[in-house]
Each structure stands twice: as C-alpha cells, then as structure tokens.
Amino acid sequence: MIQEKIKEIKSGKLTAEQNIKNYLKKIKDEDKKINSFIYVNKSALNDAKEIDKKIKKGTAGKLAGLAIAVKSNISVKDMPITCASKTLENHTGTYDADVIKKIKSEDGIIIGMLNMDEFACGISGESSFFNPTKNPAAEERVPGGSSSGSAAAVAAGFCDIALATDTGGSIRNPASHCGVIGIKPSYGRVSRYGLIDLSMSFDQIGPISKDVYGSALLLEIIAGISKYDPTTYDEPVVEYTKFKKPKSLKIGMSKDFENLCKDKKIYSVVKEKAEQLAKKYSTKIQNIKLEHVDLAVQTYYPIIFVEFFSGTRKFDGKKYGKKIEETCGEEVLRRILGGKEISKSEYNGMYYRKALAVKELIKKEFEKAFKKVDIIILPTTPILPHKIGEKITDPRIIYAYDSFTIPANLAEISAGVISAGKIDGIPIGLQVFVPSFKEELLFNILKDIEEL
Ligand code: GLN
C-alpha cells in the first residue's frame, strides 16, 4: 500500500498536498471518536506544498509527501511534547529529535503528535491525561499501550506511518490489538536523541504501519549511528528492495511461553500461522527451552523503576513543566516512589544490580537459542484487550501483560508483530523474535506471513 502510494505521489497522480488534505479531513471527521491525536500540525499543508515543488523538480526524498504521526514523547520543533501528562501539558519541543531530522530530510511530513499512556507507562492507553484512545479495529476495546495513539492512528487511516517507542512492549502490544505492523528495533539501532525515555537500558523508537513495507522503509531512514546518542551502533541497514530472501528457515517456538499464555485460544491462532510459515519453508517447528523467561517481568520492573525515577528528576517544576510528583497519575507515581525506595543508599544498588544480572542471564539464553533456530515465534499478549472502562487495577496483572514482549527488550534483540487472525473480531498479533541487528530477516519473515 505504501509502495503504491509512493508511486502515485512520484508520478503526480496524487500530490503531497492532496494526501495531507485527505488525512486532515479524516482526522477532523473521525478522531473525535478515536482520540488518537493530541495535536494536529497546523502547517502540514504548507509543508506539503513545499514538498510538491521538490517532487516536480525531481529532488524529493524517499518519504516525499507521506504523513508521519509522532508519539508525544519524541521532540519535534514547535510542537507539543507532553508525554500525555499534565506535568508537561504546556511543553513545546525546542528542537528536532534525530529521528525527526531524518524523516524531514527525506521529505516526510509530520502530521501531528499522538496520544499515549502517561510517560509511556502502561499497556492500554488509558493513563493519558488527554483521555483514553479507542481501538479502531475492535470497538469498545482498549487499543493497547503505551503507543496507543500510534497504533490507533495507523489502523484508523489517519496517517501513512507512525513513530512509536518500546521499552517493554509499547510498540508491539498496541500493534497487536489494532491489527497493524509494529517493529521494536534492536537496542542501539535507532538514536534516542530527543526522546523523553522511560528507561535508558531498554527504550527504542520504531515504526507502526499498515503494511510491512511501510515499517521497513521508515526504519531504514531512522536507523543508524548518531553522535548525540552513544548507545547507537554503526550497523548497516539494508534497503527493502535489496533484501535477500532466506532459502531455508529454522523456526522455534517455546513451551515456556505457551505456559505463560493465559488465553489458550491466542496461542492456537499464533501457532496455526507459524505452522503455515513452516510449511512454506518445508520445515518443522522446534521446541526451544527458555528456562528463565518466566522471570522477565520481575527482572524488568526494578530496572524500570530505578531508571525512570532517575530520569524524572529533571521534572522538578523549575525548568520543564510542573513538578511531576504533584501532577502525574497513579502509575507514574508508583514507579517514582518505587524507584526512589529501591535506589536508597542503604540498599547499595542491590535490587538494580540483581535485576541487571538476571537480564544478562536471559540475554545469554536467547543467544543460545539462536544457535539452534533463526527466529522464535510467540504471541504478543497473553490475554485479549479489555473493554474501555473495565479498568485493570491490580498492577501484577498489568505488569504480566508484557510477559511476551519484555524478553526481547531484556535480550536487546529485535522483534516485530503482524496480525495472525482474529478472535471474536479482535486482532491477534503474532510476534517474531530475531537476533540483534537481524532486522532484514525479520522483515523478510513478516513479509512471508503477510503473503500467506
Ligand atoms: N507496559 C510496559 C511498562 O509500562 C512497557 C511500556 C513501554 O514499552 N513503554 O513499562
């Protein structure tokens, strides 16, 4: 779909201006119901007109005329960067994040800033100060989170591609619930300069799109080393059109994940698709032992608590917005207080260091698994999205929601989600894990699944 749209724009059949006009109208007419945008870019049409001039001259970039929507924790110059929190309710970006600079230099048009869970803490989109987002693919259900607006805006057809962020599943969980594609890149693949992160050990910026090509294209553009982010690596990124299809494929699934799946119907839908993929490659699915994945959630949270607590010290009401403890919601406060407690000097870093040690154990376990198989297939969430208003209040249930997504963040690998089917009309996302920096393989497999 994106490939066709790019052709239409290049050939002059569709102007950038008309593309943006169509989206602005759709957002105006339909987003009242979905609530995926916090802010719509007032100068998007003007930007489009400028890009049309470049298209005519034949000097336009790879994203020429496409509408890109951005999660509200990524800085775009002169647009609100609120993290969907009252704390930053009136805060405006003073510079472009690395990813935004790259998108603009390829002539993508920033159409607006998207709703999300407050400071990216959540699983449902319900903790936004700007009210919850609805799921366009399953009315009355939550869209997933924390990148609720990113997945919903793509699913509703309000933009071409969206930027989202993933600390423990926030790209993949909403992509699964909204029936779209979501990619968590390998740790270090994409610069985080200009991102208000939840956790420096895990966060990655990645794409959400309707088709595999859209995500591959956006990742190709935003990936790469940055002098502003020392965690980035200089790993080559391959263009989609130059991808080499694998001739054979070793597929793994794990009973250890199956046991963590509360809704067995979800597991069956994913397994059935995985079997179709195995058939295509004339191979059999292997069972992979992953003994420590049941510790993933317990390992992730102490790290998040400590790093989030530390990262939020800048929101003291002096320089940026309001004092966070006085303005944030319940989940954000829980993490700040939890992080403050376990990082007290008398504990001497005990919890944080222990969690980092288990993180290494899980990382090693995946390295071992990837000696036997090329990819691992699993579901994205262990349960279906709940109805809006049917709030989950027990943090243990909220945290277990990410049992299938967090392991990829702990192992620093890349993972992607694509719809495998539906249960009662609700999309079910199949998740693919690949080793670090094997995004080319990931996109090849997602493309295979898209074509099944
Ligand atoms: N739900 C997880 C959390 O609240 C993941 C969030 C995310 O990936 N940003 O921490």
Short mmCIF file of C-alpha atoms and ligand atoms in Angstrom, two decimals:
data_model
loop_
_atom_site.label_atom_id
_atom_site.label_comp_id
_atom_site.label_asym_id
_atom_site.label_seq_id
_atom_site.Cartn_x
_atom_site.Cartn_y
_atom_site.Cartn_z
CA MET A 1 0.00 0.00 0.00
CA ILE A 2 2.77 2.45 0.90
CA GLN A 3 4.76 1.38 -2.14
CA GLU A 4 1.77 2.14 -4.39
CA LYS A 5 1.16 5.47 -2.66
CA ILE A 6 4.79 6.49 -3.19
CA LYS A 7 4.46 5.64 -6.89
CA GLU A 8 1.30 7.74 -7.15
CA ILE A 9 3.00 10.69 -5.48
CA LYS A 10 6.12 10.39 -7.62
CA SER A 11 4.11 10.21 -10.85
CA GLY A 12 1.99 13.23 -9.88
CA LYS A 13 -1.23 11.20 -9.69
CA LEU A 14 -1.52 12.19 -6.04
CA THR A 15 0.04 15.40 -4.76
CA ALA A 16 1.57 15.66 -1.29
CA GLU A 17 -0.94 18.43 -0.64
CA GLN A 18 -3.89 16.21 -1.53
CA ASN A 19 -2.53 13.33 0.57
CA ILE A 20 -2.27 15.60 3.61
CA LYS A 21 -5.66 17.22 2.90
CA ASN A 22 -7.30 13.79 2.85
CA TYR A 23 -5.79 12.86 6.20
CA LEU A 24 -6.62 16.19 7.83
CA LYS A 25 -10.24 15.80 6.79
CA LYS A 26 -10.40 12.23 8.07
CA ILE A 27 -8.83 13.22 11.38
CA LYS A 28 -11.26 16.11 11.75
CA ASP A 29 -14.27 13.92 10.96
CA GLU A 30 -13.35 10.74 12.79
CA ASP A 31 -10.75 11.30 15.50
CA LYS A 32 -13.28 12.78 17.92
CA LYS A 33 -14.39 9.19 18.41
CA ILE A 34 -10.92 7.55 18.48
CA ASN A 35 -8.89 10.28 20.26
CA SER A 36 -5.56 9.21 18.78
CA PHE A 37 -4.13 12.72 18.22
CA ILE A 38 -3.21 15.20 20.94
CA TYR A 39 -2.14 17.81 18.40
CA VAL A 40 -2.55 18.22 14.64
CA ASN A 41 0.18 20.14 12.82
CA LYS A 42 -1.20 23.44 11.60
CA SER A 43 1.48 23.90 8.97
CA ALA A 44 1.29 20.38 7.48
CA LEU A 45 -0.48 21.64 4.35
CA ASN A 46 2.13 24.33 3.77
CA ASP A 47 4.90 21.78 4.29
CA ALA A 48 3.17 19.58 1.69
CA LYS A 49 3.06 22.42 -0.86
CA GLU A 50 6.80 22.93 -0.46
CA ILE A 51 7.41 19.23 -0.96
CA ASP A 52 5.24 19.20 -4.10
CA LYS A 53 7.66 21.73 -5.59
CA LYS A 54 10.57 19.38 -4.88
CA ILE A 55 8.66 16.42 -6.35
CA LYS A 56 8.10 18.39 -9.56
CA LYS A 57 11.79 19.20 -9.72
CA GLY A 58 12.69 15.56 -9.10
CA THR A 59 14.70 16.34 -5.96
CA ALA A 60 12.33 14.90 -3.34
CA GLY A 61 13.39 12.30 -0.74
CA LYS A 62 12.22 8.76 -0.03
CA LEU A 63 9.29 9.78 2.19
CA ALA A 64 8.13 12.60 -0.07
CA GLY A 65 4.58 13.57 0.74
CA LEU A 66 3.87 10.83 3.26
CA ALA A 67 2.11 11.76 6.52
CA ILE A 68 4.09 10.66 9.57
CA ALA A 69 2.46 10.90 13.01
CA VAL A 70 4.64 11.03 16.12
CA LYS A 71 4.26 9.68 19.66
CA SER A 72 4.15 12.55 22.15
CA ASN A 73 7.43 11.65 23.87
CA ILE A 74 9.57 12.49 20.81
CA SER A 75 10.69 16.08 20.33
CA VAL A 76 9.51 17.92 17.22
CA LYS A 77 10.44 21.58 17.00
CA ASP A 78 7.47 23.83 17.78
CA MET A 79 5.05 21.00 18.52
CA PRO A 80 3.83 19.95 21.96
CA ILE A 81 5.86 17.22 23.68
CA THR A 82 3.57 16.32 26.54
CA CYS A 83 4.19 12.61 27.18
CA ALA A 84 0.39 12.73 27.59
CA SER A 85 0.92 14.10 31.09
CA LYS A 86 -0.36 17.13 32.96
CA THR A 87 3.26 17.60 34.05
CA LEU A 88 4.27 18.66 30.51
CA GLU A 89 0.85 19.82 29.38
CA ASN A 90 2.22 23.14 28.05
CA HIS A 91 5.66 21.98 26.97
CA THR A 92 6.77 22.51 23.37
CA GLY A 93 9.68 20.86 21.55
CA THR A 94 12.60 23.25 21.06
CA TYR A 95 14.50 21.06 18.59
CA ASP A 96 14.02 18.07 16.30
CA ALA A 97 14.92 14.62 17.64
CA ASP A 98 17.41 12.71 15.45
CA VAL A 99 14.59 10.56 14.03
CA ILE A 100 12.57 13.66 13.12
CA LYS A 101 15.56 15.31 11.43
CA LYS A 102 15.98 12.18 9.32
CA ILE A 103 12.28 12.00 8.42
CA LYS A 104 12.21 15.67 7.43
CA SER A 105 15.38 15.32 5.38
CA GLU A 106 13.61 12.59 3.35
CA ASP A 107 10.59 14.91 2.94
CA GLY A 108 8.18 13.10 5.25
CA ILE A 109 5.50 15.44 6.65
CA ILE A 110 4.85 15.48 10.39
CA ILE A 111 1.08 15.46 10.64
CA GLY A 112 0.78 15.65 14.42
CA MET A 113 1.50 14.36 17.92
CA LEU A 114 -0.18 11.22 19.20
CA ASN A 115 -1.85 10.09 22.38
CA MET A 116 -0.12 7.54 24.65
CA ASP A 117 -0.01 6.24 28.19
CA GLU A 118 1.42 8.87 30.50
CA PHE A 119 5.24 8.89 30.19
CA ALA A 120 4.95 5.57 28.28
CA CYS A 121 3.99 3.72 31.48
CA GLY A 122 1.12 1.42 30.66
CA ILE A 123 -0.47 -1.21 28.49
CA SER A 124 -3.82 0.22 27.43
CA GLY A 125 -3.66 3.93 26.58
CA GLU A 126 -5.99 4.65 29.48
CA SER A 127 -3.50 6.51 31.65
CA SER A 128 -3.25 9.52 29.29
CA PHE A 129 -4.05 12.90 30.82
CA PHE A 130 -5.76 13.62 27.47
CA ASN A 131 -8.27 10.76 27.90
CA PRO A 132 -8.10 7.19 26.56
CA THR A 133 -7.81 6.25 22.90
CA LYS A 134 -10.30 3.81 21.36
CA ASN A 135 -9.35 0.81 19.26
CA PRO A 136 -10.46 1.35 15.63
CA ALA A 137 -10.09 -2.39 14.95
CA ALA A 138 -12.23 -3.57 17.87
CA GLU A 139 -14.83 -1.06 19.04
CA GLU A 140 -15.17 -0.69 22.80
CA ARG A 141 -11.80 -2.35 23.43
CA VAL A 142 -8.61 -0.62 24.50
CA PRO A 143 -6.07 -0.17 21.67
CA GLY A 144 -3.17 -1.36 23.84
CA GLY A 145 -0.31 0.81 25.04
CA SER A 146 1.68 2.69 25.69
CA SER A 147 1.82 3.72 21.99
CA SER A 148 -1.98 3.70 21.87
CA GLY A 149 -2.31 6.71 19.57
CA SER A 150 0.36 5.45 17.16
CA ALA A 151 -1.35 2.10 16.52
CA ALA A 152 -4.86 3.57 16.52
CA ALA A 153 -3.97 6.39 14.09
CA VAL A 154 -2.48 3.88 11.65
CA ALA A 155 -5.37 1.43 11.99
CA ALA A 156 -7.93 4.23 11.53
CA GLY A 157 -6.16 5.51 8.41
CA PHE A 158 -5.20 8.91 9.85
CA CYS A 159 -1.58 8.82 8.63
CA ASP A 160 0.75 6.73 6.45
CA ILE A 161 3.20 5.61 9.15
CA ALA A 162 3.58 6.40 12.87
CA LEU A 163 6.55 6.63 15.18
CA ALA A 164 6.24 4.84 18.50
CA THR A 165 8.53 3.72 21.33
CA ASP A 166 9.06 0.37 23.01
CA THR A 167 10.54 -0.14 26.47
CA GLY A 168 8.86 -3.42 27.30
CA GLY A 169 6.30 -3.86 24.56
CA SER A 170 4.75 -0.48 23.87
CA ILE A 171 5.07 -0.73 20.09
CA ARG A 172 4.11 -4.38 19.82
CA ASN A 173 1.20 -4.60 22.24
CA PRO A 174 -0.91 -1.86 20.56
CA ALA A 175 0.13 -3.06 17.08
CA SER A 176 -1.25 -6.48 18.06
CA HIS A 177 -4.54 -5.13 19.43
CA CYS A 178 -5.12 -2.78 16.49
CA GLY A 179 -4.16 -5.35 13.82
CA VAL A 180 -1.20 -3.45 12.33
CA ILE A 181 2.56 -3.97 11.94
CA GLY A 182 4.87 -2.82 14.76
CA ILE A 183 8.66 -3.13 14.97
CA LYS A 184 10.90 -2.92 18.02
CA PRO A 185 14.38 -2.42 16.60
CA SER A 186 17.48 -3.96 18.21
CA TYR A 187 18.88 -1.98 21.12
CA GLY A 188 21.22 0.64 19.67
CA ARG A 189 19.70 0.59 16.17
CA VAL A 190 17.92 3.97 16.38
CA SER A 191 19.09 7.19 18.02
CA ARG A 192 17.16 8.26 21.08
CA TYR A 193 18.39 11.81 20.99
CA GLY A 194 15.26 13.92 21.53
CA LEU A 195 13.24 11.15 23.17
CA ILE A 196 11.94 11.54 26.72
CA ASP A 197 12.70 7.95 27.63
CA LEU A 198 11.18 5.66 30.20
CA SER A 199 14.32 3.59 30.61
CA MET A 200 17.77 4.14 29.16
CA SER A 201 18.52 0.41 29.23
CA PHE A 202 15.58 -0.55 27.03
CA ASP A 203 13.89 2.21 25.02
CA GLN A 204 13.90 2.07 21.25
CA ILE A 205 11.99 4.19 18.74
CA GLY A 206 10.32 2.17 15.98
CA PRO A 207 7.65 2.28 13.28
CA ILE A 208 3.99 1.24 13.16
CA SER A 209 2.35 0.85 9.74
CA LYS A 210 -0.39 -0.96 7.87
CA ASP A 211 1.99 -2.98 5.72
CA VAL A 212 5.46 -4.47 6.19
CA TYR A 213 6.96 -2.20 3.56
CA GLY A 214 5.91 0.96 5.46
CA SER A 215 7.78 -0.14 8.59
CA ALA A 216 10.83 -1.33 6.66
CA LEU A 217 11.06 1.99 4.86
CA LEU A 218 10.74 4.12 7.98
CA LEU A 219 13.24 2.01 9.91
CA GLU A 220 15.74 2.25 7.08
CA ILE A 221 15.51 6.04 7.36
CA ILE A 222 15.59 6.48 11.15
CA ALA A 223 18.25 3.82 11.87
CA GLY A 224 21.95 4.44 12.26
CA ILE A 225 24.69 5.78 14.45
CA SER A 226 24.35 9.26 15.96
CA LYS A 227 26.96 11.41 17.59
CA TYR A 228 24.27 12.53 20.03
CA ASP A 229 23.46 9.00 21.27
CA PRO A 230 26.44 6.92 22.41
CA THR A 231 24.32 3.75 22.62
CA THR A 232 23.87 3.63 18.82
CA TYR A 233 25.86 1.24 16.63
CA ASP A 234 27.18 1.61 13.13
CA GLU A 235 25.40 -1.46 11.76
CA PRO A 236 24.45 -1.44 8.08
CA VAL A 237 20.77 -1.06 7.24
CA VAL A 238 19.59 -2.76 4.10
CA GLU A 239 17.04 -1.23 1.77
CA TYR A 240 13.86 -3.24 1.46
CA THR A 241 14.20 -3.70 -2.29
CA LYS A 242 17.66 -5.22 -1.77
CA PHE A 243 16.62 -7.73 0.90
CA LYS A 244 17.86 -11.27 0.29
CA LYS A 245 15.18 -13.88 0.95
CA PRO A 246 16.36 -16.77 3.14
CA LYS A 247 16.47 -20.11 1.30
CA SER A 248 15.80 -22.12 4.42
CA LEU A 249 14.50 -21.26 7.85
CA LYS A 250 14.72 -22.80 11.32
CA ILE A 251 11.67 -21.81 13.33
CA GLY A 252 11.46 -22.09 17.11
CA MET A 253 8.52 -21.86 19.49
CA SER A 254 8.74 -22.41 23.23
CA LYS A 255 6.59 -24.40 25.67
CA ASP A 256 7.90 -21.96 28.27
CA PHE A 257 5.99 -19.17 26.51
CA GLU A 258 2.99 -21.41 25.90
CA ASN A 259 2.72 -21.97 29.66
CA LEU A 260 2.63 -18.21 30.26
CA CYS A 261 -0.24 -17.71 27.80
CA LYS A 262 -3.42 -17.26 29.83
CA ASP A 263 -5.75 -17.38 26.83
CA LYS A 264 -5.02 -20.64 25.03
CA LYS A 265 -7.07 -19.53 22.02
CA ILE A 266 -4.49 -16.79 21.40
CA TYR A 267 -1.70 -19.37 21.38
CA SER A 268 -3.60 -21.57 18.89
CA VAL A 269 -4.17 -18.71 16.44
CA VAL A 270 -0.44 -17.86 16.52
CA LYS A 271 0.66 -21.49 16.29
CA GLU A 272 -1.55 -22.13 13.29
CA LYS A 273 0.05 -19.24 11.38
CA ALA A 274 3.52 -20.39 12.45
CA GLU A 275 2.73 -23.82 11.03
CA GLN A 276 1.72 -22.30 7.71
CA LEU A 277 5.05 -20.47 7.64
CA ALA A 278 6.90 -23.70 8.46
CA LYS A 279 5.10 -25.42 5.59
CA LYS A 280 6.19 -22.69 3.20
CA TYR A 281 9.81 -23.37 4.16
CA SER A 282 9.25 -27.17 4.25
CA THR A 283 10.44 -27.29 7.84
CA LYS A 284 9.19 -28.34 11.27
CA ILE A 285 8.82 -26.03 14.28
CA GLN A 286 11.35 -26.83 17.02
CA ASN A 287 10.64 -26.51 20.72
CA ILE A 288 13.15 -24.13 22.32
CA LYS A 289 13.90 -24.24 26.03
CA LEU A 290 13.86 -20.79 27.61
CA GLU A 291 14.04 -21.55 31.30
CA HIS A 292 14.28 -18.01 32.59
CA VAL A 293 11.63 -16.18 30.58
CA ASP A 294 9.19 -16.53 33.47
CA LEU A 295 11.48 -14.14 35.37
CA ALA A 296 11.35 -11.46 32.67
CA VAL A 297 8.63 -9.29 34.20
CA GLN A 298 10.21 -9.42 37.68
CA THR A 299 13.56 -8.51 36.18
CA TYR A 300 12.28 -5.64 34.09
CA TYR A 301 10.41 -3.66 36.73
CA PRO A 302 13.20 -2.91 39.24
CA ILE A 303 15.31 -1.63 36.32
CA ILE A 304 12.44 0.50 35.02
CA PHE A 305 11.62 1.86 38.47
CA VAL A 306 15.18 2.97 39.17
CA GLU A 307 15.88 4.42 35.73
CA PHE A 308 12.52 6.16 35.47
CA PHE A 309 12.92 7.65 38.93
CA SER A 310 16.34 8.96 37.97
CA GLY A 311 15.15 10.24 34.56
CA THR A 312 12.20 12.13 36.03
CA ARG A 313 14.31 14.17 38.48
CA LYS A 314 14.51 16.87 35.82
CA PHE A 315 10.76 17.45 36.11
CA ASP A 316 11.05 19.41 39.32
CA GLY A 317 8.80 22.25 38.19
CA LYS A 318 11.71 24.63 37.61
CA LYS A 319 12.90 24.10 34.08
CA TYR A 320 10.39 21.78 32.39
CA GLY A 321 6.67 21.94 33.11
CA LYS A 322 5.25 21.20 36.54
CA LYS A 323 6.62 19.15 39.43
CA ILE A 324 5.97 15.58 38.40
CA GLU A 325 5.00 14.15 41.79
CA GLU A 326 2.31 16.81 42.14
CA THR A 327 0.77 16.39 38.72
CA CYS A 328 1.21 12.82 37.47
CA GLY A 329 -1.20 9.90 37.54
CA GLU A 330 -1.17 6.84 39.76
CA GLU A 331 1.07 4.52 37.69
CA VAL A 332 3.75 7.14 37.14
CA LEU A 333 3.78 7.98 40.85
CA ARG A 334 4.02 4.29 41.76
CA ARG A 335 7.19 4.00 39.67
CA ILE A 336 8.73 7.18 41.03
CA LEU A 337 8.12 6.16 44.63
CA GLY A 338 9.17 2.56 43.96
CA GLY A 339 12.33 3.69 42.21
CA LYS A 340 13.15 6.13 44.99
CA GLU A 341 12.76 3.38 47.59
CA ILE A 342 14.87 0.68 45.96
CA SER A 343 17.65 3.04 44.95
CA LYS A 344 18.17 4.27 48.55
CA SER A 345 21.83 4.25 49.52
CA GLU A 346 21.36 1.67 52.29
CA TYR A 347 20.40 -0.93 49.69
CA ASN A 348 23.63 -0.21 47.85
CA GLY A 349 22.11 -0.88 44.42
CA MET A 350 21.16 -4.40 45.48
CA TYR A 351 17.87 -4.70 43.53
CA TYR A 352 19.06 -2.88 40.44
CA ARG A 353 22.26 -4.91 40.18
CA LYS A 354 20.47 -8.20 40.79
CA ALA A 355 17.98 -7.35 38.05
CA LEU A 356 20.78 -6.46 35.64
CA ALA A 357 22.44 -9.82 36.38
CA VAL A 358 19.24 -11.71 35.55
CA LYS A 359 18.87 -9.58 32.41
CA GLU A 360 22.27 -10.92 31.27
CA LEU A 361 21.12 -14.47 32.01
CA ILE A 362 18.08 -14.01 29.79
CA LYS A 363 20.18 -12.37 27.09
CA LYS A 364 22.57 -15.37 27.11
CA GLU A 365 19.64 -17.77 26.99
CA PHE A 366 18.44 -16.15 23.77
CA GLU A 367 21.93 -16.15 22.29
CA LYS A 368 22.00 -19.89 22.91
CA ALA A 369 18.53 -20.38 21.44
CA PHE A 370 19.53 -18.51 18.29
CA LYS A 371 22.31 -21.03 17.71
CA LYS A 372 19.55 -23.62 17.14
CA VAL A 373 16.93 -21.56 15.31
CA ASP A 374 16.80 -18.44 13.13
CA ILE A 375 13.60 -16.98 14.54
CA ILE A 376 11.29 -17.54 17.50
CA ILE A 377 7.53 -17.16 17.15
CA LEU A 378 5.21 -16.37 20.04
CA PRO A 379 2.06 -14.37 20.81
CA THR A 380 2.25 -10.67 21.71
CA THR A 381 -0.03 -10.52 24.74
CA PRO A 382 -1.28 -13.35 26.99
CA ILE A 383 -4.86 -12.02 27.06
CA LEU A 384 -7.27 -10.10 24.82
CA PRO A 385 -7.61 -6.32 25.21
CA HIS A 386 -10.18 -5.42 27.85
CA LYS A 387 -13.23 -3.22 27.33
CA ILE A 388 -12.72 0.52 27.78
CA GLY A 389 -13.75 1.46 31.28
CA GLU A 390 -13.22 -2.09 32.59
CA LYS A 391 -10.04 -0.85 34.22
CA ILE A 392 -7.45 -3.35 35.47
CA THR A 393 -6.35 -2.04 38.84
CA ASP A 394 -4.07 -4.84 40.04
CA PRO A 395 -0.53 -3.83 38.97
CA ARG A 396 0.52 -7.51 38.89
CA ILE A 397 -1.98 -8.21 36.09
CA ILE A 398 -0.92 -5.03 34.27
CA TYR A 399 2.74 -5.98 34.52
CA ALA A 400 2.18 -9.61 33.40
CA TYR A 401 0.57 -8.24 30.24
CA ASP A 402 4.08 -7.79 28.86
CA SER A 403 5.36 -11.31 29.62
CA PHE A 404 5.85 -11.95 25.89
CA THR A 405 7.28 -8.59 24.87
CA ILE A 406 9.70 -7.75 27.71
CA PRO A 407 12.08 -10.69 26.97
CA ALA A 408 13.09 -9.02 23.67
CA ASN A 409 13.97 -5.79 25.48
CA LEU A 410 15.99 -7.68 28.10
CA ALA A 411 17.83 -9.60 25.39
CA GLU A 412 18.33 -6.39 23.32
CA ILE A 413 17.10 -8.20 20.19
CA SER A 414 14.66 -7.05 17.52
CA ALA A 415 11.02 -8.14 17.38
CA GLY A 416 8.07 -7.47 15.14
CA VAL A 417 4.34 -8.01 15.22
CA ILE A 418 1.88 -8.85 12.45
CA SER A 419 -1.75 -9.88 12.65
CA ALA A 420 -2.30 -13.66 12.66
CA GLY A 421 -6.09 -13.62 12.69
CA LYS A 422 -8.95 -12.64 14.96
CA ILE A 423 -10.82 -13.95 17.98
CA ASP A 424 -14.37 -12.58 18.31
CA GLY A 425 -13.43 -9.83 15.87
CA ILE A 426 -10.35 -8.78 17.90
CA PRO A 427 -7.00 -8.84 16.06
CA ILE A 428 -4.33 -11.22 17.40
CA GLY A 429 -0.72 -10.26 16.80
CA LEU A 430 1.90 -12.88 16.06
CA GLN A 431 5.33 -11.87 17.32
CA VAL A 432 8.66 -12.77 15.70
CA PHE A 433 11.97 -12.53 17.59
CA VAL A 434 15.24 -12.36 15.64
CA PRO A 435 18.82 -11.95 16.88
CA SER A 436 20.22 -8.48 17.37
CA PHE A 437 20.60 -6.45 14.15
CA LYS A 438 18.86 -9.09 12.02
CA GLU A 439 16.03 -6.77 11.02
CA GLU A 440 16.41 -7.78 7.37
CA LEU A 441 15.46 -11.34 8.32
CA LEU A 442 12.61 -10.01 10.47
CA PHE A 443 11.11 -8.03 7.59
CA ASN A 444 11.51 -10.98 5.22
CA ILE A 445 9.58 -13.24 7.58
CA LEU A 446 6.87 -10.66 8.26
CA LYS A 447 6.51 -10.24 4.50
CA ASP A 448 6.15 -14.03 4.14
CA ILE A 449 3.43 -14.01 6.77
CA GLU A 450 1.74 -11.00 5.14
CA GLU A 451 1.53 -13.03 1.93
CA LEU A 452 0.28 -16.30 3.47
N1 GLN B 1 3.90 -1.76 29.72
C1 GLN B 1 5.31 -1.61 29.98
C2 GLN B 1 5.53 -0.59 31.04
O1 GLN B 1 4.59 0.00 31.45
C3 GLN B 1 6.02 -1.23 28.72
C4 GLN B 1 5.98 0.23 28.44
C5 GLN B 1 6.73 0.62 27.23
O2 GLN B 1 7.19 -0.21 26.46
N2 GLN B 1 6.94 1.91 27.11
O3 GLN B 1 6.64 -0.35 31.44
#
